[in-house]
GROMACS .gro file of C-alpha atoms in nm:
model
  483
    1GLU     CA    1  -0.012  -0.040  -0.045
    2ILE     CA    2   0.160   0.347  -0.096
    3SER     CA    3   0.070   0.674  -0.117
    4VAL     CA    4   0.138   0.958  -0.378
    5ALA     CA    5   0.163   1.297  -0.273
    6VAL     CA    6   0.039   1.546  -0.633
    7PRO     CA    7  -0.018   1.961  -0.650
    8TRP     CA    8  -0.360   1.826  -0.552
    9GLY     CA    9  -0.338   1.558  -0.207
   10THR     CA   10  -0.307   1.265  -0.241
   11MET     CA   11  -0.286   0.929  -0.484
   12ALA     CA   12  -0.356   0.593  -0.321
   13ALA     CA   13  -0.217   0.273  -0.519
   14LYS     CA   14  -0.071  -0.073  -0.425
   15CYS     CA   15   0.246  -0.199  -0.570
   16TRP     CA   16   0.300  -0.527  -0.590
   17ASN     CA   17   0.630  -0.742  -0.704
   18PRO     CA   18   0.854  -0.412  -0.609
   19GLU     CA   19   1.201  -0.594  -0.695
   20SER     CA   20   1.064  -0.663  -1.031
   21THR     CA   21   1.331  -0.430  -1.299
   22LYS     CA   22   0.984  -0.373  -1.523
   23THR     CA   23   0.732  -0.067  -1.448
   24VAL     CA   24   0.372  -0.207  -1.533
   25ILE     CA   25   0.125   0.126  -1.392
   26GLY     CA   26  -0.245  -0.019  -1.381
   27VAL     CA   27  -0.484   0.235  -1.398
   28HIS     CA   28  -0.794   0.129  -1.288
   29GLY     CA   29  -1.165   0.187  -1.496
   30TRP     CA   30  -1.373   0.440  -1.386
   31GLN     CA   31  -1.563   0.401  -0.951
   32ASP     CA   32  -1.326   0.115  -0.944
   33ASN     CA   33  -1.065   0.081  -0.765
   34ALA     CA   34  -0.651  -0.056  -0.750
   35ASN     CA   35  -0.798  -0.388  -0.643
   36THR     CA   36  -0.934  -0.462  -0.964
   37PHE     CA   37  -0.609  -0.578  -1.067
   38ASP     CA   38  -0.582  -0.819  -0.770
   39LYS     CA   39  -0.653  -1.125  -0.887
   40LEU     CA   40  -0.428  -1.064  -1.227
   41ILE     CA   41  -0.151  -0.881  -1.122
   42PRO     CA   42   0.002  -1.194  -0.867
   43LEU     CA   43  -0.038  -1.448  -1.195
   44LEU     CA   44   0.198  -1.168  -1.456
   45PRO     CA   45   0.533  -1.272  -1.487
   46LYS     CA   46   0.746  -1.149  -1.165
   47GLY     CA   47   1.119  -1.066  -1.328
   48LEU     CA   48   1.073  -0.943  -1.580
   49ASN     CA   49   1.314   0.230  -1.346
   50LEU     CA   50   1.053   0.496  -1.419
   51ASP     CA   51   1.211   0.675  -1.744
   52ILE     CA   52   1.104   0.455  -1.948
   53PHE     CA   53   0.735   0.262  -1.864
   54SER     CA   54   0.490  -0.054  -1.938
   55LEU     CA   55   0.131   0.088  -1.860
   56MET     CA   56  -0.190  -0.132  -1.822
   57GLY     CA   57  -0.542  -0.020  -1.807
   58HIS     CA   58  -0.910  -0.154  -1.790
   59SER     CA   59  -1.184  -0.035  -1.920
   60LEU     CA   60  -1.136   0.445  -1.839
   61GLY     CA   61  -0.812   0.332  -1.736
   62GLY     CA   62  -0.722   0.191  -2.095
   63ALA     CA   63  -0.844   0.541  -2.184
   64ILE     CA   64  -0.617   0.757  -2.015
   65CYS     CA   65  -0.321   0.471  -2.106
   66CYS     CA   66  -0.422   0.583  -2.482
   67LEU     CA   67  -0.394   0.946  -2.382
   68TYR     CA   68  -0.137   0.956  -2.225
   69SER     CA   69   0.074   0.712  -2.392
   70GLY     CA   70  -0.049   0.910  -2.785
   71THR     CA   71   0.094   1.267  -2.577
   72PHE     CA   72   0.379   1.169  -2.442
   73PRO     CA   73   0.534   0.855  -2.724
   74ASP     CA   74   0.855   0.804  -2.662
   75LYS     CA   75   0.741   0.744  -2.254
   76VAL     CA   76   0.512   0.424  -2.337
   77HIS     CA   77   0.732   0.112  -2.310
   78GLU     CA   78   0.435  -0.137  -2.382
   79LEU     CA   79   0.107  -0.134  -2.311
   80ILE     CA   80  -0.211  -0.326  -2.209
   81ILE     CA   81  -0.600  -0.155  -2.286
   82LEU     CA   82  -0.907  -0.472  -2.169
   83GLU     CA   83  -1.198  -0.318  -2.307
   84SER     CA   84  -1.096  -0.032  -2.435
   85VAL     CA   85  -1.025   0.192  -2.777
   86CYS     CA   86  -0.964   0.488  -2.600
   87ALA     CA   87  -1.197   0.758  -2.494
   88ALA     CA   88  -1.523   0.751  -2.502
   89THR     CA   89  -1.789   0.943  -2.812
   90GLY     CA   90  -2.003   1.128  -2.928
   91SER     CA   91  -2.142   1.404  -3.111
   92PRO     CA   92  -1.995   1.782  -3.033
   93ASP     CA   93  -2.290   1.918  -2.951
   94LYS     CA   94  -2.340   1.599  -2.637
   95ILE     CA   95  -1.949   1.588  -2.583
   96VAL     CA   96  -1.977   1.977  -2.523
   97SER     CA   97  -2.286   1.967  -2.337
   98LEU     CA   98  -2.179   1.693  -2.121
   99PHE     CA   99  -1.860   1.878  -2.032
  100ALA     CA  100  -2.116   2.144  -1.933
  101GLU     CA  101  -2.301   1.960  -1.747
  102GLY     CA  102  -1.987   1.763  -1.513
  103ILE     CA  103  -1.802   2.053  -1.461
  104ASN     CA  104  -2.122   2.261  -1.326
  105SER     CA  105  -2.141   2.016  -1.046
  106PHE     CA  106  -1.844   1.969  -0.894
  107VAL     CA  107  -1.777   2.344  -0.887
  108HIS     CA  108  -2.116   2.415  -0.738
  109GLY     CA  109  -2.108   2.111  -0.500
  110ASP     CA  110  -2.387   1.889  -0.651
  111ARG     CA  111  -2.247   1.576  -0.590
  112ARG     CA  112  -2.453   1.299  -0.467
  113THR     CA  113  -2.535   1.191  -0.093
  114PRO     CA  114  -2.319   0.832   0.035
  115LYS     CA  115  -2.619   0.603   0.043
  116PHE     CA  116  -2.524   0.327   0.390
  117TYR     CA  117  -2.557  -0.082   0.363
  118PRO     CA  118  -2.598  -0.221   0.655
  119THR     CA  119  -2.370  -0.508   0.535
  120ILE     CA  120  -2.101  -0.538   0.335
  121GLU     CA  121  -2.332  -0.813   0.077
  122ALA     CA  122  -2.532  -0.606   0.136
  123ALA     CA  123  -2.254  -0.349  -0.091
  124MET     CA  124  -2.186  -0.622  -0.364
  125GLU     CA  125  -2.561  -0.655  -0.399
  126ARG     CA  126  -2.595  -0.333  -0.494
  127LEU     CA  127  -2.245  -0.309  -0.711
  128LYS     CA  128  -2.336  -0.666  -0.860
  129LEU     CA  129  -2.656  -0.441  -0.979
  130ALA     CA  130  -2.437  -0.104  -1.219
  131ASN     CA  131  -2.234  -0.386  -1.264
  132ASN     CA  132  -2.328  -0.760  -1.380
  133SER     CA  133  -1.990  -0.817  -1.501
  134LEU     CA  134  -1.932  -0.938  -1.127
  135THR     CA  135  -1.967  -1.182  -0.956
  136ASP     CA  136  -1.924  -1.213  -0.583
  137GLU     CA  137  -1.610  -1.253  -0.553
  138ALA     CA  138  -1.450  -0.923  -0.748
  139ALA     CA  139  -1.758  -0.719  -0.596
  140ARG     CA  140  -1.662  -0.860  -0.254
  141ILE     CA  141  -1.282  -0.757  -0.389
  142LEU     CA  142  -1.397  -0.368  -0.486
  143VAL     CA  143  -1.643  -0.361  -0.191
  144GLU     CA  144  -1.283  -0.477   0.046
  145ARG     CA  145  -1.096  -0.123  -0.130
  146GLY     CA  146  -1.342   0.054  -0.286
  147SER     CA  147  -1.583   0.180   0.080
  148ASN     CA  148  -1.620   0.271   0.456
  149ARG     CA  149  -1.738   0.162   0.737
  150SER     CA  150  -1.941   0.338   1.023
  151GLU     CA  151  -2.201   0.252   1.276
  152GLU     CA  152  -2.494   0.391   0.969
  153GLY     CA  153  -2.297   0.083   0.775
  154TYR     CA  154  -2.086  -0.026   0.461
  155ALA     CA  155  -2.107   0.361   0.212
  156PHE     CA  156  -1.861   0.409  -0.101
  157ALA     CA  157  -1.617   0.533  -0.141
  158ARG     CA  158  -1.513   0.721  -0.473
  159ASP     CA  159  -1.375   1.088  -0.498
  160PRO     CA  160  -1.614   1.328  -0.647
  161VAL     CA  161  -1.428   1.466  -0.958
  162VAL     CA  162  -1.448   1.075  -1.097
  163GLN     CA  163  -1.852   1.116  -1.030
  164GLN     CA  164  -1.916   1.228  -1.341
  165ASN     CA  165  -1.717   1.086  -1.622
  166THR     CA  166  -1.655   1.420  -1.838
  167LEU     CA  167  -1.347   1.227  -2.127
  168ARG     CA  168  -1.507   1.170  -2.448
  169MET     CA  169  -1.363   1.337  -2.694
  170THR     CA  170  -1.438   1.347  -3.092
  171LEU     CA  171  -1.396   1.033  -3.330
  172ALA     CA  172  -1.112   1.226  -3.508
  173THR     CA  173  -0.926   1.321  -3.178
  174GLN     CA  174  -0.911   0.977  -3.103
  175LEU     CA  175  -0.801   0.832  -3.408
  176GLU     CA  176  -0.500   1.122  -3.423
  177ILE     CA  177  -0.366   1.034  -3.050
  178ILE     CA  178  -0.409   0.649  -3.131
  179SER     CA  179  -0.191   0.747  -3.440
  180ARG     CA  180   0.061   0.884  -3.236
  181ILE     CA  181   0.121   0.534  -2.980
  182LYS     CA  182   0.432   0.371  -3.038
  183ALA     CA  183   0.441   0.163  -2.781
  184LYS     CA  184   0.358  -0.211  -2.840
  185THR     CA  185   0.046  -0.208  -2.767
  186LEU     CA  186  -0.171  -0.553  -2.624
  187MET     CA  187  -0.598  -0.504  -2.701
  188ILE     CA  188  -0.770  -0.739  -2.538
  189LEU     CA  189  -1.154  -0.744  -2.547
  190ALA     CA  190  -1.451  -0.934  -2.407
  191ASP     CA  191  -1.689  -1.119  -2.583
  192ASP     CA  192  -1.999  -1.031  -2.426
  193GLY     CA  193  -1.859  -0.670  -2.292
  194ILE     CA  194  -1.895  -0.313  -2.325
  195ILE     CA  195  -1.692  -0.284  -2.626
  196MET     CA  196  -1.811  -0.506  -2.867
  197ARG     CA  197  -2.149  -0.467  -2.776
  198MET     CA  198  -2.172  -0.041  -2.789
  199LEU     CA  199  -1.910  -0.008  -3.083
  200ASP     CA  200  -2.029  -0.036  -3.452
  201SER     CA  201  -1.767  -0.236  -3.674
  202THR     CA  202  -1.721   0.044  -3.876
  203SER     CA  203  -1.649   0.301  -3.542
  204LEU     CA  204  -1.400  -0.051  -3.438
  205GLN     CA  205  -1.132  -0.041  -3.759
  206GLN     CA  206  -1.114   0.309  -3.756
  207PHE     CA  207  -0.963   0.236  -3.454
  208LEU     CA  208  -0.757  -0.113  -3.548
  209ASN     CA  209  -0.642   0.113  -3.845
  210ALA     CA  210  -0.526   0.350  -3.619
  211PHE     CA  211  -0.350   0.167  -3.363
  212THR     CA  212  -0.146  -0.019  -3.654
  213LYS     CA  213   0.014   0.312  -3.759
  214ASN     CA  214   0.314   0.385  -3.548
  215THR     CA  215   0.298   0.099  -3.249
  216ALA     CA  216   0.633  -0.123  -3.277
  217SER     CA  217   0.329  -0.408  -3.291
  218PHE     CA  218  -0.044  -0.412  -3.238
  219LYS     CA  219  -0.260  -0.726  -3.142
  220ARG     CA  220  -0.605  -0.741  -3.060
  221ILE     CA  221  -0.711  -1.078  -2.894
  222SER     CA  222  -1.064  -1.115  -2.830
  223VAL     CA  223  -1.152  -1.362  -2.546
  224PRO     CA  224  -1.530  -1.500  -2.381
  225GLY     CA  225  -1.684  -1.327  -2.064
  226LYS     CA  226  -1.789  -0.992  -1.967
  227HIS     CA  227  -1.648  -0.598  -1.954
  228HIS     CA  228  -1.421  -0.751  -1.582
  229PHE     CA  229  -1.293  -1.060  -1.717
  230HIS     CA  230  -0.948  -0.949  -1.572
  231LEU     CA  231  -1.061  -1.009  -1.245
  232THR     CA  232  -1.367  -1.291  -1.285
  233ASP     CA  233  -1.131  -1.532  -1.447
  234PRO     CA  234  -0.822  -1.342  -1.492
  235GLU     CA  235  -0.644  -1.729  -1.596
  236SER     CA  236  -0.825  -1.621  -1.901
  237ILE     CA  237  -0.594  -1.355  -2.040
  238ASN     CA  238  -0.288  -1.410  -1.813
  239GLN     CA  239  -0.103  -1.606  -2.012
  240ILE     CA  240  -0.146  -1.391  -2.285
  241ILE     CA  241  -0.016  -1.154  -2.100
  242PHE     CA  242   0.270  -1.349  -2.044
  243ASP     CA  243   0.399  -1.430  -2.393
  244PHE     CA  244   0.336  -0.993  -2.503
  245PHE     CA  245   0.593  -0.988  -2.243
  246LYS     CA  246   0.832  -1.211  -2.366
  247ASP     CA  247   0.795  -1.165  -2.689
  248TYR     CA  248   1.100  -1.000  -2.841
  249SER     CA  249   1.176  -1.167  -3.165
  250GLY     CA  250   1.351  -0.885  -3.250
  251THR     CA  251   1.601  -0.541  -3.102
  252PHE     CA  252   1.373  -0.236  -3.022
  253PRO     CA  253   1.637   0.051  -3.103
  254ASP     CA  254   1.384   0.334  -3.059
  255LEU     CA  255   1.340   0.295  -2.723
  256VAL     CA  256   1.714   0.364  -2.546
  257LYS     CA  257   1.836   0.719  -2.529
  258GLN     CA  258   2.206   0.649  -2.508
  259LEU     CA  259   2.405   0.343  -2.427
  260ILE     CA  260   2.704   0.344  -2.234
  261ILE     CA  261   2.952  -0.034  -2.260
  262ILE     CA  262   3.203  -0.041  -2.059
  263GLU     CA  263   3.447  -0.248  -2.094
  264SER     CA  264   3.248  -0.500  -2.413
  265ILE     CA  265   3.140  -0.440  -2.777
  266CYS     CA  266   2.874  -0.618  -2.813
  267ALA     CA  267   2.868  -1.062  -2.729
  268VAL     CA  268   3.088  -1.312  -2.784
  269THR     CA  269   3.149  -1.443  -3.092
  270SER     CA  270   3.374  -1.763  -3.217
  271PRO     CA  271   3.342  -1.968  -3.573
  272PRO     CA  272   2.930  -2.141  -3.582
  273LYS     CA  273   3.088  -2.506  -3.527
  274ASP     CA  274   3.237  -2.384  -3.211
  275ILE     CA  275   2.909  -2.188  -3.111
  276VAL     CA  276   2.652  -2.478  -3.115
  277ASN     CA  277   2.887  -2.680  -2.935
  278LEU     CA  278   2.918  -2.419  -2.674
  279PHE     CA  279   2.559  -2.392  -2.675
  280SER     CA  280   2.407  -2.733  -2.674
  281GLU     CA  281   2.674  -2.851  -2.363
  282GLY     CA  282   2.542  -2.520  -2.191
  283VAL     CA  283   2.170  -2.604  -2.202
  284ASP     CA  284   2.186  -2.984  -2.124
  285LEU     CA  285   2.380  -2.951  -1.902
  286PHE     CA  286   2.168  -2.600  -1.766
  287VAL     CA  287   1.844  -2.843  -1.831
  288LYS     CA  288   1.965  -3.203  -1.645
  289GLY     CA  289   2.158  -2.989  -1.386
  290ASN     CA  290   2.489  -3.001  -1.298
  291HIS     CA  291   2.524  -2.687  -1.135
  292ARG     CA  292   2.829  -2.661  -0.951
  293ALA     CA  293   2.853  -2.773  -0.646
  294ALA     CA  294   2.888  -2.440  -0.400
  295ARG     CA  295   3.213  -2.447  -0.236
  296PRO     CA  296   3.181  -2.276   0.131
  297TYR     CA  297   3.506  -1.996   0.232
  298PRO     CA  298   3.565  -1.955   0.608
  299SER     CA  299   3.535  -1.575   0.581
  300LYS     CA  300   3.483  -1.223   0.354
  301ASP     CA  301   3.855  -1.221   0.296
  302ALA     CA  302   3.922  -1.544   0.118
  303ALA     CA  303   3.545  -1.564   0.005
  304ALA     CA  304   3.717  -1.179  -0.231
  305ASP     CA  305   4.074  -1.400  -0.241
  306ARG     CA  306   3.899  -1.676  -0.444
  307LEU     CA  307   3.750  -1.400  -0.673
  308LYS     CA  308   4.097  -1.175  -0.714
  309SER     CA  309   4.269  -1.522  -0.858
  310VAL     CA  310   4.025  -1.539  -1.098
  311ASN     CA  311   3.963  -1.198  -1.240
  312ASN     CA  312   4.316  -1.005  -1.220
  313SER     CA  313   4.185  -0.663  -1.303
  314LEU     CA  314   4.005  -0.682  -0.905
  315THR     CA  315   4.161  -0.457  -0.659
  316ASP     CA  316   4.097  -0.597  -0.291
  317GLU     CA  317   3.824  -0.294  -0.225
  318ALA     CA  318   3.676  -0.408  -0.554
  319ALA     CA  319   3.644  -0.786  -0.470
  320LYS     CA  320   3.485  -0.670  -0.171
  321VAL     CA  321   3.209  -0.519  -0.260
  322LEU     CA  322   3.095  -0.776  -0.502
  323VAL     CA  323   3.147  -1.068  -0.227
  324GLU     CA  324   2.909  -0.837  -0.047
  325ARG     CA  325   2.650  -0.806  -0.228
  326GLY     CA  326   2.712  -1.214  -0.435
  327THR     CA  327   2.711  -1.428  -0.169
  328ILE     CA  328   2.553  -1.602   0.125
  329GLU     CA  329   2.694  -1.700   0.533
  330SER     CA  330   2.569  -1.987   0.639
  331SER     CA  331   2.709  -2.299   0.912
  332GLU     CA  332   2.988  -2.358   0.646
  333GLY     CA  333   3.146  -2.020   0.549
  334TYR     CA  334   3.061  -1.802   0.277
  335ARG     CA  335   2.919  -1.899  -0.036
  336PHE     CA  336   2.835  -1.767  -0.423
  337VAL     CA  337   2.555  -1.687  -0.552
  338ARG     CA  338   2.531  -1.735  -0.890
  339ASP     CA  339   2.237  -1.796  -1.106
  340PRO     CA  340   2.270  -2.157  -1.250
  341ALA     CA  341   2.139  -2.025  -1.563
  342MET     CA  342   2.418  -1.791  -1.586
  343GLN     CA  343   2.719  -2.102  -1.470
  344TYR     CA  344   2.709  -2.143  -1.826
  345ASN     CA  345   2.826  -1.836  -2.168
  346THR     CA  346   2.576  -1.926  -2.442
  347LEU     CA  347   2.548  -1.588  -2.531
  348ARG     CA  348   2.732  -1.637  -2.850
  349LEU     CA  349   2.701  -1.475  -3.186
  350ALA     CA  350   2.889  -1.522  -3.503
  351PHE     CA  351   3.000  -1.180  -3.607
  352GLU     CA  352   2.797  -1.138  -3.921
  353VAL     CA  353   2.459  -1.088  -3.725
  354GLN     CA  354   2.650  -0.877  -3.436
  355LEU     CA  355   2.752  -0.594  -3.715
  356GLU     CA  356   2.336  -0.633  -3.838
  357ILE     CA  357   2.288  -0.586  -3.485
  358ILE     CA  358   2.498  -0.280  -3.432
  359SER     CA  359   2.420  -0.096  -3.731
  360ARG     CA  360   2.055  -0.024  -3.600
  361ILE     CA  361   2.099   0.082  -3.218
  362LYS     CA  362   2.028   0.484  -3.292
  363ALA     CA  363   2.140   0.553  -2.911
  364GLN     CA  364   2.332   0.862  -2.832
  365THR     CA  365   2.693   0.551  -2.818
  366LEU     CA  366   2.948   0.585  -2.558
  367ILE     CA  367   3.211   0.308  -2.505
  368LEU     CA  368   3.550   0.254  -2.314
  369LEU     CA  369   3.818  -0.026  -2.358
  370ALA     CA  370   4.070  -0.006  -2.096
  371GLU     CA  371   4.406  -0.035  -2.237
  372ASP     CA  372   4.513  -0.368  -2.099
  373GLY     CA  373   4.166  -0.469  -2.095
  374VAL     CA  374   3.965  -0.853  -2.189
  375ILE     CA  375   3.908  -0.634  -2.488
  376LEU     CA  376   4.210  -0.453  -2.689
  377THR     CA  377   4.468  -0.717  -2.564
  378ASP     CA  378   4.251  -0.983  -2.718
  379GLU     CA  379   4.427  -1.051  -3.122
  380ARG     CA  380   4.148  -1.163  -3.240
  381ILE     CA  381   3.927  -0.844  -3.146
  382ASN     CA  382   4.158  -0.553  -3.253
  383LYS     CA  383   4.189  -0.724  -3.562
  384ARG     CA  384   3.803  -0.706  -3.626
  385ILE     CA  385   3.768  -0.381  -3.406
  386GLY     CA  386   3.841  -0.084  -3.685
  387THR     CA  387   3.498  -0.287  -3.882
  388ILE     CA  388   3.304  -0.247  -3.584
  389HIS     CA  389   3.366   0.079  -3.490
  390GLU     CA  390   3.207   0.141  -3.848
  391ALA     CA  391   2.911  -0.079  -3.760
  392TYR     CA  392   2.784   0.148  -3.482
  393LYS     CA  393   2.838   0.523  -3.670
  394VAL     CA  394   2.540   0.368  -3.897
  395ASN     CA  395   2.256   0.444  -3.700
  396THR     CA  396   2.394   0.607  -3.383
  397SER     CA  397   2.281   0.907  -3.275
  398SER     CA  398   2.637   1.092  -3.114
  399PHE     CA  399   2.888   1.455  -3.166
  400ASN     CA  400   3.151   1.154  -3.248
  401ASP     CA  401   3.317   1.163  -3.562
  402ALA     CA  402   3.103   1.533  -3.659
  403ILE     CA  403   3.138   1.658  -3.976
  404ALA     CA  404   3.372   2.044  -3.954
  405ASN     CA  405   3.128   2.322  -3.970
  406LYS     CA  406   2.804   2.102  -3.872
  407THR     CA  407   2.615   2.276  -3.670
  408TYR     CA  408   2.480   1.916  -3.428
  409LYS     CA  409   2.165   1.920  -3.163
  410GLN     CA  410   2.086   1.732  -2.896
  411THR     CA  411   1.781   1.821  -2.624
  412LEU     CA  412   1.828   1.774  -2.287
  413THR     CA  413   1.552   1.720  -2.079
  414LEU     CA  414   1.480   1.761  -1.667
  415GLN     CA  415   1.193   1.603  -1.453
  416ASN     CA  416   1.153   1.723  -1.132
  417VAL     CA  417   1.124   1.417  -0.942
  418SER     CA  418   1.090   1.559  -0.549
  419GLY     CA  419   0.746   1.618  -0.452
  420LEU     CA  420   0.893   1.994  -0.392
  421SER     CA  421   0.930   2.338  -0.613
  422LYS     CA  422   1.283   2.360  -0.759
  423SER     CA  423   1.443   2.643  -0.888
  424LEU     CA  424   1.637   2.547  -1.125
  425ARG     CA  425   1.991   2.680  -1.372
  426PHE     CA  426   2.245   2.561  -1.634
  427SER     CA  427   2.608   2.700  -1.525
  428GLY     CA  428   2.865   2.671  -1.909
  429PRO     CA  429   2.960   2.521  -2.141
  430GLU     CA  430   3.283   2.647  -2.086
  431THR     CA  431   3.456   2.561  -2.452
  432GLU     CA  432   3.243   2.761  -2.778
  433TYR     CA  433   3.216   2.386  -2.943
  434PHE     CA  434   2.911   2.360  -2.743
  435THR     CA  435   2.637   2.611  -2.704
  436LEU     CA  436   2.335   2.587  -2.410
  437ASN     CA  437   2.031   2.785  -2.580
  438THR     CA  438   1.877   2.838  -2.217
  439LYS     CA  439   2.055   2.924  -1.851
  440TYR     CA  440   1.718   3.030  -1.654
  441HIS     CA  441   1.465   2.930  -1.563
  442LYS     CA  442   1.292   3.244  -1.354
  443LYS     CA  443   1.006   3.038  -1.248
  444ALA     CA  444   1.044   2.717  -0.972
  445ILE     CA  445   0.917   2.396  -1.141
  446ALA     CA  446   0.657   2.229  -0.937
  447PRO     CA  447   0.701   1.861  -0.874
  448GLY     CA  448   0.721   1.659  -1.164
  449LEU     CA  449   0.669   1.920  -1.454
  450LEU     CA  450   0.996   1.858  -1.681
  451ILE     CA  451   1.181   2.144  -1.893
  452THR     CA  452   1.309   2.079  -2.185
  453THR     CA  453   1.677   2.266  -2.406
  454THR     CA  454   1.894   2.195  -2.646
  455ILE     CA  455   2.244   2.181  -2.661
  456GLU     CA  456   2.411   2.261  -3.045
  457TYR     CA  457   2.757   2.182  -3.121
  458CYS     CA  458   2.922   2.363  -3.364
  459SER     CA  459   3.312   2.231  -3.497
  460PRO     CA  460   3.598   2.361  -3.766
  461THR     CA  461   3.771   2.096  -3.753
  462GLU     CA  462   3.704   1.714  -3.766
  463ASP     CA  463   3.837   1.703  -3.475
  464HIS     CA  464   3.635   1.566  -3.138
  465HIS     CA  465   3.516   1.798  -2.788
  466LYS     CA  466   3.437   1.790  -2.401
  467ASP     CA  467   3.309   1.984  -2.243
  468ARG     CA  468   3.050   1.999  -2.001
  469ILE     CA  469   2.756   2.156  -1.839
  470LEU     CA  470   2.644   2.259  -1.464
  471LEU     CA  471   2.245   2.206  -1.383
  472VAL     CA  472   2.206   2.387  -0.953
  473SER     CA  473   1.901   2.298  -0.780
  474ASP     CA  474   1.864   2.489  -0.499
  475GLU     CA  475   2.185   2.297  -0.345
  476ASP     CA  476   2.240   2.062  -0.586
  477ILE     CA  477   2.542   2.092  -0.795
  478ILE     CA  478   2.503   1.761  -1.138
  479GLU     CA  479   2.813   1.755  -1.379
  480ILE     CA  480   2.674   1.680  -1.676
  481PRO     CA  481   2.908   1.569  -1.957
  482LEU     CA  482   3.012   1.655  -2.306
  483LEU     CA  483   3.125   1.481  -2.540
   0.00000   0.00000   0.00000
């Protein structure tokens, strides 16, 4: 259970699997609550940061996810829509009338007086009466979070702001927003749900066509059931969502903005015969459970010495840092903790395949190699380093290898992720080759808001230049290198 401070108050939310490396933000439907995902989310994969994330929304929550994904297409990685295509629509005069009615009702405090129910079961029956897609179990899950108990009984607790559904747009506006969505998208509709019963086939096809314009991929699936199928029968869709999350048939160059590679250039390569043999050997040993037994060491220092004996690039301090996280203590001593799947390095690709993958990278890329490291001291790699370098230059966005007297631009976006307003200003750059078009923001930046600035680079020669800018935020100073 978490709460998030927002400019207009506090937003309540639930968090599942906080250790997960994939961030999926779920948005519930109109007048539902976060419990709507109680049955589904525990069934989804747990091992699959917040700069790019995934969205999953049901009903009105799906509409909100669509609108956000189309408005900020570079922020959303994956989009899952349950029983929704976008916002509610209607004729222009109806949209304006409903919007005016909703705003007027809210401003004048014309809100429904909460009705009390003597038992939680009575509240459940009322909820089921208004939502015939709910089972007893589903209704109880929503009522447990969505009601308050007092001496008078149970009353539904709902934000007055959402009692009037004013989120309505013309079809043309919705199609324009949808056509801008870039995220890999999955739409799941119920055969007997609201969308299939209320939306005509022509309009539905228009929505589906709009989703295919820019999305990385788009899949629409129909399942048996009614509007709340994700809550009443989560097992029917958890495998669909699981397959959607793990379906990476290729690489996604548009999702990575900056790439820093330290002591690496790509995967390990070998002749095709060796690749197949090593892959076969590694998979066979893993499947049969023939893993190396973890040897105990009497102390952390002994474990650190062992680690240094197989990694001569480690100092005492570096070895201890790795041992702190990479070992567990038992009655026998300290043992290294490693995923058995990683004991066999099966990530080997033919050199031609690696060049093809590298040539598709669009991100601004920085490669750091040690003079006495494994890359530069390997004769086989050294012979190919020039070819690999050229492959990285095909599509990457960077100031490196710039053409003389040509101006290059890079947008820098900053977000205030704190809960307080911050004053932000820049200092630098110091050289004449880099130019920052915004120096100072007179007004404080409210929590959650973004500011953007543009960095320009131009040199009369093809020499490489470096610089820096300083971001000053109240008492904090952050150095941003320019390469």
